[in-house]
Coordinates of C-alpha atoms in Angstrom, one line a residue:
M16 CA 5.8 -6.7 -213.4
F17 CA 7.6 -8.0 -216.1
L18 CA 6.1 -11.8 -215.3
L19 CA 2.3 -10.4 -214.8
V20 CA 2.0 -8.8 -218.1
L21 CA 3.9 -11.9 -219.5
A22 CA 1.7 -14.1 -217.9
Y23 CA -1.4 -11.5 -219.2
L24 CA -0.1 -11.6 -222.2
G25 CA -0.2 -16.0 -222.8
G26 CA -3.7 -16.0 -221.4
V27 CA -4.5 -14.0 -224.6
L28 CA -3.1 -15.8 -226.8
T29 CA -5.3 -18.5 -225.4
L30 CA -7.8 -17.5 -228.1
L31 CA -5.7 -19.7 -230.6
S32 CA -5.0 -22.8 -228.8
P33 CA -7.5 -25.6 -229.2
C34 CA -7.7 -26.1 -225.4
I35 CA -10.1 -23.1 -225.3
L36 CA -12.6 -24.7 -227.6
P37 CA -14.9 -26.9 -225.0
V38 CA -15.5 -23.7 -222.7
L39 CA -16.3 -21.8 -225.9
P40 CA -20.3 -23.2 -226.0
F41 CA -21.3 -21.7 -222.6
V42 CA -19.5 -18.2 -222.8
F43 CA -21.6 -17.8 -226.6
A44 CA -25.2 -18.9 -224.7
R45 CA -25.0 -16.0 -222.5
S46 CA -23.9 -13.8 -225.6
D47 CA -27.0 -12.3 -226.0
R48 CA -27.3 -11.5 -222.5
P49 CA -26.3 -7.6 -221.0
F50 CA -22.3 -8.5 -220.6
L51 CA -22.3 -6.5 -217.0
R52 CA -24.7 -8.9 -216.0
S53 CA -24.0 -12.0 -217.7
G54 CA -20.8 -12.2 -219.4
L55 CA -18.4 -10.7 -217.0
P56 CA -19.5 -12.5 -213.7
L57 CA -18.8 -15.7 -215.9
L58 CA -15.2 -14.8 -217.2
I59 CA -14.7 -13.3 -213.6
G60 CA -15.5 -16.5 -212.0
M61 CA -14.3 -18.7 -214.4
A62 CA -10.9 -17.0 -214.0
L63 CA -10.6 -17.4 -209.9
M64 CA -12.0 -20.8 -209.7
F65 CA -8.9 -21.7 -212.3
A66 CA -6.3 -19.4 -210.2
V67 CA -7.3 -21.0 -207.1
V68 CA -7.4 -24.7 -208.4
A69 CA -4.5 -24.4 -210.3
S70 CA -2.6 -23.0 -207.7
L71 CA -3.5 -26.2 -205.2
A72 CA -2.9 -28.4 -207.8
A73 CA 0.9 -26.5 -208.9
V74 CA 2.0 -28.1 -205.1
G75 CA 1.2 -31.3 -206.1
S76 CA -0.6 -33.1 -203.0
Q77 CA -2.7 -36.2 -203.6
W78 CA -5.8 -34.9 -201.7
V79 CA -6.2 -31.7 -204.6
A80 CA -5.4 -33.8 -207.2
Q81 CA -8.6 -35.6 -205.4
A82 CA -11.0 -33.0 -205.0
N83 CA -10.1 -31.4 -208.3
Q84 CA -11.2 -34.8 -209.8
I85 CA -14.5 -34.4 -208.1
G86 CA -14.8 -30.7 -208.9
R87 CA -14.9 -31.3 -212.3
W88 CA -17.8 -34.4 -212.3
I89 CA -19.8 -31.1 -210.5
A90 CA -19.3 -28.8 -212.5
L91 CA -20.1 -31.3 -215.3
V92 CA -23.4 -32.3 -213.6
V93 CA -23.7 -28.2 -214.1
M94 CA -23.2 -27.8 -217.0
A95 CA -24.9 -30.9 -218.6
M96 CA -27.8 -29.5 -216.5
F97 CA -27.5 -26.2 -218.3
A98 CA -27.1 -27.5 -222.0
L99 CA -30.2 -29.4 -221.2
A100 CA -32.6 -26.3 -219.9
L101 CA -31.3 -24.2 -223.1
L102 CA -32.6 -27.7 -225.7
W103 CA -35.7 -28.2 -223.9
P104 CA -36.7 -25.9 -220.6
A105 CA -40.4 -26.7 -220.4
F106 CA -39.1 -30.8 -220.6
A107 CA -36.4 -30.7 -218.1
D108 CA -38.9 -28.6 -215.8
R109 CA -40.9 -30.9 -215.5
L110 CA -39.4 -34.4 -215.5
L111 CA -35.9 -33.9 -213.9
S112 CA -34.7 -33.8 -210.2
P113 CA -35.6 -31.3 -208.1
L114 CA -31.5 -30.3 -208.5
Q115 CA -32.0 -30.4 -212.4
R116 CA -35.4 -27.7 -211.9
L117 CA -33.4 -25.1 -210.4
G118 CA -30.7 -25.3 -212.3
V119 CA -33.4 -24.7 -215.3
R120 CA -35.3 -22.0 -213.2
L121 CA -31.4 -20.8 -212.6
S122 CA -31.5 -20.3 -216.5
A123 CA -34.4 -19.4 -217.4
S124 CA -34.4 -16.4 -214.3
A125 CA -31.3 -15.6 -216.2
D126 CA -33.0 -15.5 -219.7
E127 CA -35.4 -12.8 -218.2
G128 CA -33.4 -10.6 -216.9
R129 CA -33.7 -11.3 -212.7
A130 CA -30.4 -13.0 -211.1
G131 CA -28.5 -13.1 -214.5
V132 CA -25.3 -12.2 -212.2
G133 CA -25.6 -15.0 -209.9
T134 CA -26.2 -17.2 -212.4
S135 CA -23.4 -16.0 -214.9
L136 CA -21.0 -16.5 -211.8
L137 CA -21.8 -20.1 -211.0
I138 CA -21.6 -21.2 -214.4
G139 CA -18.2 -19.4 -214.5
V140 CA -17.1 -21.5 -211.8
A141 CA -18.0 -24.6 -213.3
T142 CA -16.0 -23.5 -216.4
G143 CA -13.1 -22.6 -214.6
L144 CA -13.4 -26.4 -212.9
L145 CA -13.1 -28.1 -216.4
W146 CA -11.3 -25.3 -218.3
A147 CA -7.2 -27.4 -219.0
P148 CA -5.2 -24.6 -221.1
C149 CA -2.3 -26.1 -222.9
A150 CA 0.8 -25.5 -221.2
G151 CA 2.9 -23.2 -223.6
P152 CA 6.3 -22.0 -222.7
I153 CA 4.5 -19.5 -220.1
L154 CA 2.3 -21.7 -218.4
G155 CA 4.9 -24.1 -218.0
L156 CA 7.2 -21.3 -216.4
I157 CA 4.4 -20.5 -214.0
L158 CA 3.4 -23.7 -213.2
T159 CA 7.6 -25.1 -212.4
G160 CA 7.5 -22.1 -210.3
A161 CA 4.5 -22.9 -208.4
A162 CA 4.9 -26.1 -208.3
L163 CA 9.3 -25.4 -206.5
Q164 CA 8.2 -22.9 -204.2
G165 CA 4.6 -23.9 -203.1
A166 CA 1.6 -21.8 -204.0
N167 CA 1.9 -18.5 -202.8
V168 CA 0.4 -15.0 -203.4
G169 CA 3.0 -14.6 -205.9
T170 CA 2.8 -17.6 -208.0
S171 CA -1.1 -17.4 -207.7
G172 CA -1.4 -14.0 -208.9
L173 CA 1.0 -15.0 -212.6
L174 CA -1.9 -17.5 -212.2
L175 CA -4.7 -15.2 -212.0
A176 CA -3.3 -13.0 -214.7
Y177 CA -2.6 -15.8 -217.3
A178 CA -6.6 -16.3 -216.0
L179 CA -7.8 -12.9 -216.7
G180 CA -5.9 -12.4 -220.0
A181 CA -7.6 -15.1 -221.4
A182 CA -11.0 -13.9 -220.1
T183 CA -10.1 -10.8 -222.1
S184 CA -9.7 -12.8 -225.0
L185 CA -13.2 -14.4 -224.6
A186 CA -14.7 -11.1 -223.4
L187 CA -13.9 -10.1 -227.1
V188 CA -15.3 -13.4 -228.8
L189 CA -18.3 -13.0 -226.2
W190 CA -18.9 -9.3 -227.5
I191 CA -18.4 -10.3 -231.1
G192 CA -21.0 -13.4 -230.8
G193 CA -23.7 -10.9 -229.1
R194 CA -23.8 -8.8 -231.7
V195 CA -23.7 -11.5 -234.7
F196 CA -26.1 -13.5 -232.6
A197 CA -28.0 -10.0 -232.4
V198 CA -28.4 -10.0 -236.4
L199 CA -29.3 -13.5 -236.8
K200 CA -32.3 -13.4 -234.9
R201 CA -33.5 -9.7 -236.2
H202 CA -33.1 -10.9 -239.7
L203 CA -34.0 -14.3 -239.8
G204 CA -36.1 -14.8 -236.4
A205 CA -33.5 -17.6 -235.4
G206 CA -33.3 -16.8 -231.7
E207 CA -35.1 -20.3 -231.2
W208 CA -32.9 -22.2 -233.5
I209 CA -29.7 -21.0 -231.9
R210 CA -30.6 -20.9 -228.2
R211 CA -30.9 -24.9 -229.6
G212 CA -27.7 -25.3 -231.0
L213 CA -25.9 -23.7 -228.4
G214 CA -27.9 -26.6 -226.4
V215 CA -26.2 -28.9 -228.2
A216 CA -22.6 -27.5 -228.7
A217 CA -22.6 -27.2 -224.8
L218 CA -23.9 -31.1 -224.2
L219 CA -21.1 -31.8 -226.2
A220 CA -18.6 -30.3 -225.1
V221 CA -19.7 -31.6 -221.5
V222 CA -19.6 -35.2 -223.3
A223 CA -16.3 -34.0 -224.8
I224 CA -14.6 -32.8 -221.3
A225 CA -16.0 -36.1 -220.1
M226 CA -14.1 -38.2 -222.3
G227 CA -10.6 -36.6 -222.1
W228 CA -11.1 -35.7 -226.0
D229 CA -10.7 -31.9 -224.5
T230 CA -7.0 -32.9 -224.2
G231 CA -6.6 -34.8 -226.4
V232 CA -8.4 -34.9 -230.2
L233 CA -8.9 -31.0 -229.8
T234 CA -5.1 -30.6 -229.5
R235 CA -4.3 -32.9 -232.6
L236 CA -6.7 -30.9 -234.9
S237 CA -4.9 -27.8 -234.4
T238 CA -3.4 -25.7 -236.8
V239 CA -2.3 -23.1 -234.8
S240 CA 0.2 -23.3 -232.1
T241 CA 1.1 -20.5 -229.9
A242 CA 4.1 -21.9 -228.4
R243 CA 6.1 -20.0 -230.6
L244 CA 4.9 -16.7 -230.0
E245 CA 4.6 -17.1 -226.0
Q246 CA 8.5 -18.1 -226.3
G247 CA 8.8 -15.0 -228.5
L248 CA 7.5 -13.4 -225.9
L249 CA 9.9 -14.6 -223.4
D250 CA 12.5 -14.0 -225.1
A251 CA 11.7 -10.3 -225.6
L252 CA 10.8 -9.5 -221.5
P253 CA 14.5 -8.9 -219.6
G254 CA 14.8 -11.1 -217.1
Q255 CA 13.0 -14.6 -218.4
A256 CA 13.8 -17.2 -219.3
P257 CA 13.0 -20.8 -219.6
A258 CA 12.8 -23.2 -216.7
A259 CA 15.3 -25.3 -218.1
G260 CA 17.6 -24.8 -220.9
G261 CA 17.1 -21.3 -222.0
S262 CA 19.9 -19.1 -222.0
M263 CA 20.3 -15.1 -221.0
M264 CA 22.8 -14.0 -222.6
M265 CA 25.9 -11.8 -220.5
M266 CA 27.7 -9.4 -223.0
M267 CA 31.3 -9.3 -221.3
A268 CA 34.2 -7.6 -223.1
A269 CA 36.8 -10.4 -224.7
D270 CA 39.7 -9.1 -221.9
D271 CA 38.8 -9.7 -218.8
S272 CA 41.2 -7.2 -217.6
A273 CA 39.2 -4.5 -219.7
M274 CA 35.7 -5.4 -218.3
P275 CA 33.5 -2.8 -216.4
A276 CA 32.6 -2.9 -212.7
L277 CA 30.4 -5.7 -211.8
P278 CA 27.2 -4.7 -209.9
V279 CA 26.4 -6.1 -206.6
E280 CA 22.9 -8.0 -207.1
G281 CA 22.7 -9.4 -203.6
T282 CA 24.5 -11.6 -201.1
L283 CA 25.3 -15.5 -200.6
P284 CA 22.3 -16.8 -198.9
S285 CA 22.3 -19.4 -196.6
L286 CA 23.5 -22.5 -197.6
A287 CA 22.2 -24.4 -194.6
G288 CA 19.4 -25.6 -196.3
A289 CA 21.1 -28.2 -198.1
T290 CA 19.8 -31.8 -197.0
G291 CA 23.4 -32.9 -197.5
W292 CA 26.9 -33.0 -198.9
L293 CA 28.8 -35.0 -201.6
N294 CA 32.3 -34.4 -201.9
S295 CA 32.9 -31.5 -199.2
P296 CA 31.5 -31.1 -195.1
P297 CA 28.8 -29.0 -195.1
L298 CA 30.0 -25.1 -196.1
D299 CA 28.5 -22.2 -195.0
A300 CA 29.1 -18.6 -195.8
Q301 CA 31.4 -17.8 -193.5
A302 CA 33.9 -20.5 -194.2
L303 CA 34.3 -19.3 -198.0
R304 CA 34.7 -15.8 -196.7
G305 CA 37.9 -14.7 -198.7
K306 CA 36.9 -17.2 -201.7
V307 CA 35.2 -16.5 -205.3
V308 CA 32.9 -18.3 -205.8
L309 CA 30.7 -20.2 -208.2
V310 CA 26.9 -22.0 -207.6
D311 CA 25.8 -24.2 -210.5
F312 CA 22.3 -25.1 -209.6
W313 CA 21.7 -28.6 -211.5
T314 CA 19.9 -32.0 -211.8
Y315 CA 21.7 -35.2 -213.2
S316 CA 18.7 -35.8 -216.1
C317 CA 18.6 -32.4 -217.8
I318 CA 20.7 -32.8 -221.0
N319 CA 21.6 -28.7 -220.8
C320 CA 23.4 -29.4 -217.1
L321 CA 25.1 -31.9 -218.5
R322 CA 26.1 -30.0 -221.9
A323 CA 27.5 -26.7 -219.6
M324 CA 28.9 -29.4 -217.2
P325 CA 32.5 -30.0 -218.9
H326 CA 32.9 -25.8 -218.3
V327 CA 32.1 -26.0 -214.5
R328 CA 34.2 -29.1 -214.2
E329 CA 37.4 -26.8 -216.8
W330 CA 36.8 -24.3 -214.1
A331 CA 36.7 -25.9 -210.6
E332 CA 40.2 -27.4 -211.9
R333 CA 41.9 -24.4 -213.4
Y334 CA 41.0 -21.6 -210.4
R335 CA 40.9 -24.1 -207.6
D336 CA 44.5 -23.4 -207.0
H337 CA 43.7 -19.6 -207.6
G338 CA 41.0 -19.0 -204.5
L339 CA 37.7 -20.4 -206.8
V340 CA 35.2 -22.6 -204.9
V341 CA 32.9 -23.9 -207.3
I342 CA 29.9 -25.4 -205.1
G343 CA 27.4 -27.6 -207.1
V344 CA 23.7 -27.1 -206.2
H345 CA 21.8 -30.5 -207.0
A346 CA 17.9 -29.4 -207.4
P347 CA 16.4 -31.8 -208.4
E348 CA 13.5 -32.6 -211.5
F349 CA 12.4 -35.6 -211.0
A350 CA 11.2 -37.9 -208.3
F351 CA 14.5 -40.3 -208.5
E352 CA 16.4 -37.4 -208.1
R353 CA 15.9 -36.8 -204.5
D354 CA 17.3 -40.4 -203.4
V355 CA 21.1 -39.7 -202.5
R356 CA 22.3 -43.1 -204.0
N357 CA 21.2 -41.8 -207.4
V358 CA 22.8 -38.5 -207.2
Q359 CA 26.5 -39.8 -205.9
R360 CA 26.7 -42.7 -208.9
A361 CA 25.6 -39.5 -211.0
V362 CA 28.6 -37.6 -209.2
E363 CA 31.2 -40.0 -210.1
D364 CA 30.0 -40.4 -213.5
L365 CA 30.6 -37.3 -214.1
K366 CA 33.6 -37.3 -212.3
V367 CA 32.8 -34.0 -210.6
S368 CA 35.4 -33.1 -207.3
Y369 CA 34.1 -29.7 -206.1
P370 CA 31.9 -29.7 -203.4
V371 CA 28.2 -30.6 -204.1
A372 CA 25.1 -29.5 -201.6
I373 CA 21.7 -31.8 -202.1
D374 CA 18.9 -29.3 -202.3
N375 CA 15.9 -31.5 -202.2
D376 CA 14.3 -29.1 -200.4
F377 CA 15.0 -26.5 -202.4
A378 CA 15.9 -24.4 -199.6
I379 CA 19.1 -22.9 -201.3
W380 CA 17.0 -21.9 -204.3
R381 CA 14.2 -20.1 -202.6
G382 CA 17.6 -18.6 -201.2
F383 CA 18.6 -17.8 -204.5
N384 CA 15.0 -16.6 -206.2
N385 CA 16.2 -19.5 -208.8
R386 CA 14.1 -20.8 -211.5
Y387 CA 16.1 -22.4 -213.5
W388 CA 18.6 -25.2 -214.8
P389 CA 21.4 -25.0 -214.9
A390 CA 22.2 -22.0 -213.2
H391 CA 25.2 -19.8 -212.7
Y392 CA 25.8 -17.1 -209.8
F393 CA 28.9 -15.4 -209.2
I394 CA 30.3 -14.4 -206.0
D395 CA 33.3 -12.4 -204.6
A396 CA 35.1 -13.1 -201.4
Q397 CA 33.3 -10.6 -199.9
G398 CA 30.2 -12.6 -200.0
H399 CA 28.2 -10.5 -202.4
I400 CA 26.1 -12.0 -206.1
R401 CA 28.2 -9.7 -208.9
A402 CA 26.5 -11.8 -211.9
H403 CA 24.7 -14.5 -213.2
H404 CA 23.7 -16.8 -216.2
F405 CA 21.0 -18.8 -216.8
G406 CA 20.9 -22.2 -219.4
E407 CA 23.5 -22.4 -221.4
G408 CA 26.5 -21.0 -223.5
N409 CA 28.1 -17.7 -222.7
Y410 CA 31.1 -19.5 -221.2
A411 CA 33.9 -17.1 -222.2
Q412 CA 31.8 -14.5 -221.0
S413 CA 31.3 -16.4 -217.8
E414 CA 35.7 -17.2 -217.7
Q415 CA 35.7 -13.7 -217.7
I416 CA 33.8 -12.9 -215.1
I417 CA 35.3 -15.4 -212.5
R418 CA 38.9 -14.3 -213.8
Q419 CA 38.1 -10.4 -212.9
L420 CA 36.6 -11.1 -209.4
L421 CA 39.7 -13.2 -208.5
R422 CA 41.6 -10.9 -209.7
E423 CA 39.1 -8.2 -207.2
A424 CA 40.1 -9.9 -204.2
G425 CA 44.1 -9.2 -205.0
N426 CA 45.0 -13.5 -206.4
S427 CA 47.4 -14.3 -209.2
L428 CA 45.8 -16.2 -212.4
P429 CA 46.9 -19.2 -214.6
G430 CA 47.9 -17.5 -217.6
D431 CA 45.7 -16.1 -220.2
A432 CA 41.9 -17.5 -220.2
A433 CA 41.7 -20.3 -222.5
P434 CA 39.1 -22.4 -222.1
A435 CA 39.7 -26.3 -222.5
M436 CA 36.2 -27.1 -224.1
T437 CA 35.3 -24.8 -226.9
T438 CA 35.0 -27.1 -229.9
Q439 CA 32.1 -29.6 -230.7
T440 CA 35.0 -32.2 -230.7
A441 CA 36.6 -31.1 -227.3
R442 CA 33.5 -33.6 -226.2
E443 CA 31.1 -36.1 -226.8
G444 CA 28.3 -38.5 -225.4
V445 CA 25.8 -36.2 -223.5
E446 CA 28.1 -33.5 -222.7
R447 CA 28.8 -32.6 -226.2
E448 CA 27.0 -29.3 -227.6
A449 CA 23.9 -29.0 -228.8
D450 CA 23.8 -28.3 -232.8
M451 CA 21.2 -25.5 -232.8
N452 CA 21.3 -24.6 -236.1
N453 CA 19.2 -28.0 -236.4
L454 CA 17.7 -28.0 -233.3
K455 CA 13.6 -27.3 -234.1
S456 CA 12.4 -29.9 -230.8
P457 CA 11.7 -29.1 -228.1
E458 CA 11.8 -30.4 -224.5
T459 CA 8.9 -33.0 -224.2
Y460 CA 7.6 -34.1 -221.6
L461 CA 5.8 -37.3 -220.9
G462 CA 3.9 -37.1 -217.6
R463 CA 0.0 -35.4 -217.4
A464 CA 1.6 -32.7 -215.9
R465 CA 3.2 -31.2 -218.0
A466 CA 2.7 -33.4 -221.3
E467 CA 2.2 -31.6 -224.9
N468 CA 1.3 -33.0 -228.2
F469 CA 0.4 -36.2 -227.4
A470 CA -1.6 -38.4 -230.3
S471 CA -2.9 -41.6 -230.1
P472 CA -6.4 -42.0 -230.3
G473 CA -8.1 -41.0 -227.3
G474 CA -5.9 -38.9 -225.1
L475 CA -3.9 -39.5 -222.2
Y476 CA -6.4 -41.1 -219.4
A477 CA -4.5 -39.7 -216.1
G478 CA -4.2 -41.8 -213.4
R479 CA -5.2 -45.1 -214.6
A480 CA -3.7 -48.3 -216.7
A481 CA -4.8 -47.6 -220.7
D482 CA -4.1 -49.7 -223.7
Y483 CA -2.8 -47.1 -226.3
R484 CA -1.3 -47.0 -229.8
V485 CA 0.6 -45.5 -232.5
P486 CA -1.0 -43.7 -234.8
T487 CA 0.0 -44.0 -238.4
T488 CA 1.6 -40.8 -239.0
L489 CA 3.0 -38.0 -236.6
K490 CA 3.4 -34.9 -237.0
L491 CA 6.7 -33.0 -236.3
N492 CA 6.6 -32.7 -232.3
H493 CA 4.5 -35.3 -231.4
W494 CA 4.3 -38.4 -230.0
A495 CA 2.2 -41.3 -229.0
L496 CA 2.5 -44.5 -226.8
D497 CA 1.7 -47.9 -227.4
G498 CA 1.3 -50.9 -225.2
R499 CA -0.1 -50.8 -222.0
W500 CA 0.6 -47.5 -219.6
T501 CA -0.4 -45.4 -216.5
V502 CA 0.6 -41.8 -217.1
G503 CA 1.5 -40.3 -213.3
E504 CA 2.5 -36.9 -212.9
E505 CA 5.5 -37.2 -214.0
D506 CA 6.0 -39.8 -215.9
A507 CA 4.5 -42.7 -218.0
Q508 CA 4.7 -46.1 -216.4
L509 CA 4.5 -49.7 -218.5
Q510 CA 2.6 -52.7 -217.6
Q511 CA 3.1 -54.8 -220.0
A512 CA 6.1 -56.3 -222.1
G513 CA 6.4 -54.7 -225.8
G514 CA 5.1 -51.1 -225.0
R515 CA 6.4 -48.5 -227.8
I516 CA 6.8 -45.2 -227.5
A517 CA 7.6 -42.6 -230.4
F518 CA 8.4 -39.3 -231.6
R519 CA 8.4 -36.6 -234.9
F520 CA 11.4 -34.7 -234.1
H521 CA 13.9 -33.0 -236.0
A522 CA 17.2 -32.7 -234.4
R523 CA 21.0 -34.7 -234.6
D524 CA 20.6 -36.0 -230.5
L525 CA 17.7 -37.4 -228.9
H526 CA 17.6 -38.2 -225.5
L527 CA 14.9 -39.8 -223.5
V528 CA 15.1 -39.8 -219.4
L529 CA 14.7 -43.3 -218.0
A530 CA 14.3 -45.3 -215.0
P531 CA 13.6 -48.7 -214.0
Q532 CA 10.5 -49.4 -211.8
D533 CA 12.5 -52.1 -209.9
T534 CA 16.0 -51.4 -209.0
G535 CA 18.5 -53.5 -209.8
K536 CA 15.6 -54.9 -212.5
P537 CA 16.7 -53.8 -216.1
V538 CA 14.9 -53.0 -219.1
R539 CA 15.5 -54.3 -222.3
F540 CA 15.0 -52.3 -225.1
K541 CA 14.6 -51.6 -229.4
V542 CA 15.8 -48.6 -230.7
R543 CA 14.1 -47.6 -234.1
I544 CA 14.4 -44.6 -236.5
D545 CA 12.6 -44.3 -239.1
G546 CA 11.5 -48.2 -239.2
Q547 CA 15.3 -49.1 -239.7
V548 CA 17.9 -49.8 -237.0
P549 CA 20.1 -47.0 -235.9
G550 CA 23.2 -47.9 -237.2
A551 CA 25.9 -45.3 -237.5
S552 CA 23.1 -42.6 -236.1
A553 CA 22.7 -45.0 -232.2
G554 CA 23.2 -42.7 -229.7
G555 CA 26.0 -43.3 -227.0
D556 CA 23.8 -45.7 -224.5
I557 CA 22.7 -47.8 -227.4
S558 CA 24.2 -50.6 -229.6
A559 CA 24.2 -50.3 -233.7
D560 CA 21.3 -52.5 -234.1
G561 CA 19.3 -50.9 -231.7
S562 CA 19.5 -52.7 -228.5
G563 CA 20.0 -51.1 -225.0
Q564 CA 19.0 -51.7 -221.5
V565 CA 17.3 -49.4 -218.4
D566 CA 19.6 -50.0 -215.8
G567 CA 19.7 -47.3 -213.7
N568 CA 17.6 -43.8 -212.9
R569 CA 19.3 -41.4 -215.8
L570 CA 19.1 -39.2 -218.7
Y571 CA 19.9 -42.0 -222.1
Q572 CA 21.5 -40.7 -225.1
L573 CA 19.7 -43.1 -227.9
I574 CA 20.1 -41.2 -231.7
R575 CA 23.1 -39.0 -232.8
Q576 CA 22.3 -38.9 -236.2
D577 CA 25.3 -39.3 -238.5
G578 CA 25.6 -36.9 -241.7
T579 CA 22.8 -34.6 -242.6
V580 CA 19.7 -34.2 -240.1
Q581 CA 16.7 -34.1 -241.1
E582 CA 13.5 -34.8 -239.8
R583 CA 12.7 -38.9 -238.5
T584 CA 10.4 -40.7 -237.0
F585 CA 12.5 -42.4 -233.9
E586 CA 10.4 -45.5 -231.9
I587 CA 11.7 -47.0 -228.4
E588 CA 10.2 -50.7 -227.9
F589 CA 10.8 -52.1 -224.2
L590 CA 11.2 -56.2 -224.3
D591 CA 10.3 -56.1 -221.0
P592 CA 7.3 -54.3 -218.2
G593 CA 8.2 -51.9 -215.4
V594 CA 10.3 -48.9 -217.5
R595 CA 9.2 -45.4 -216.6
A596 CA 9.7 -43.0 -219.3
Y597 CA 9.9 -39.1 -218.0
A598 CA 10.8 -36.5 -220.6
F599 CA 13.0 -36.2 -223.7
T600 CA 15.0 -33.7 -224.6
F601 CA 17.6 -32.8 -227.5
G602 CA 20.6 -31.3 -228.9

């Protein structure tokens, strides 16, 4: 229920985002007609079509993506007919094709009060095919869950709730617009000019959507961002957190011997869905009976997982001889993380010695009903889930839970809890704790499925090679491409040497998930910060002059600011073609 409310409120907030602008002309065009026969069917058709298309698209099948593109072009034709009918109904009726004349007659019949429901529903369905809402935190959470778990009643319900929230906002716009237009028509006799103005606006909206401006230029023109409002809703509603990197705190007593009894949240699901195991033969619930188990969901390019990793390693080592078994469940976020060889290298580099289940099919993930990276589940010696924690932080409380469950099982403990990794200086590289006081930039994806704040003129050209350029200035947390790139679902692929990525950020650390397109063929690069070599602000994967190379599929630490943290402009230039860029993360 909380998720449905959250999705609905997220949809309501889309009225404040620029992504709603392309559909407003089609909504306003019916504001002078009866709401129940015209406005309501339009909004219902729009909400239902968006929910259906988004549910299918979340699965990620190529044929769905192609079908959706065909549907968008058909919808553009319908909308163009509608706009032309508003501009020149008599001219269009005589000269346009039979299909277009049908559209004109439908629109005319709606003007006269006949067939308004069917016409409005048709326009609403077409609008639903064209509408591409900005993927803020709430929609991002829904789409991530849908992509991982597949289209089902739950995810489709959340998408429908989101669309109905947007429809509610548009209904308010429709109600206000109808009264404004009625006043204008009554006092100014401007009905004909209003109709033609709406026709021009609708036609411009069709052109904007066809050219991709609805997801490019309009986003950059926005002066209102709903991201913080949506994040506030996520934080306010219990049981919710971002899919990666959020922190859901569990307040526990500092003295583990005085902690209250932990509730039973469920039983340990089957681990049989793992597609492979590292550091161990396959484990199951029966083999783990009598042991306290910590299940850690992670993926090796996730910065939040990497920062939590030292604590997990420390617990595994500290309590291994006292009855604790740590199991890392590697659930991939990007395609290259499905390659077990890449995971094996990451496990070795990160010095992970405990068992790791390869969960490429997300079978264990679904068994836990999990949605987050990282996520920790604490299981007692009887196989009951007794506590959980999502995101970074609260390491002392998590260790107290481990100690309490070990004590319940009758195991001895190695003295007082004293985590070895408690200070910023205890760890270096990507595993160092984030500087939360100066962290003002969010995780940002470069693939078109979740891309936000893209600033190159003309917007993203999805799925095909195109030339991009970096604008003269970038707003905070906006990014841009330069050179010839192909932007796919989850990454941006460089086609020619000399391509660049720029990002305006505010954080101590900047990381970028990168991969060479051809295994074994490194891609050289140069990093600049505010146009200068990074010097003392160089991250662990580059030298002081900003040089480095992409030699594997992983997260690269490129900037660690030395001294005062402030807003800076980051640029990376690739000296060779064939790099794939996935996501920026910050710390």
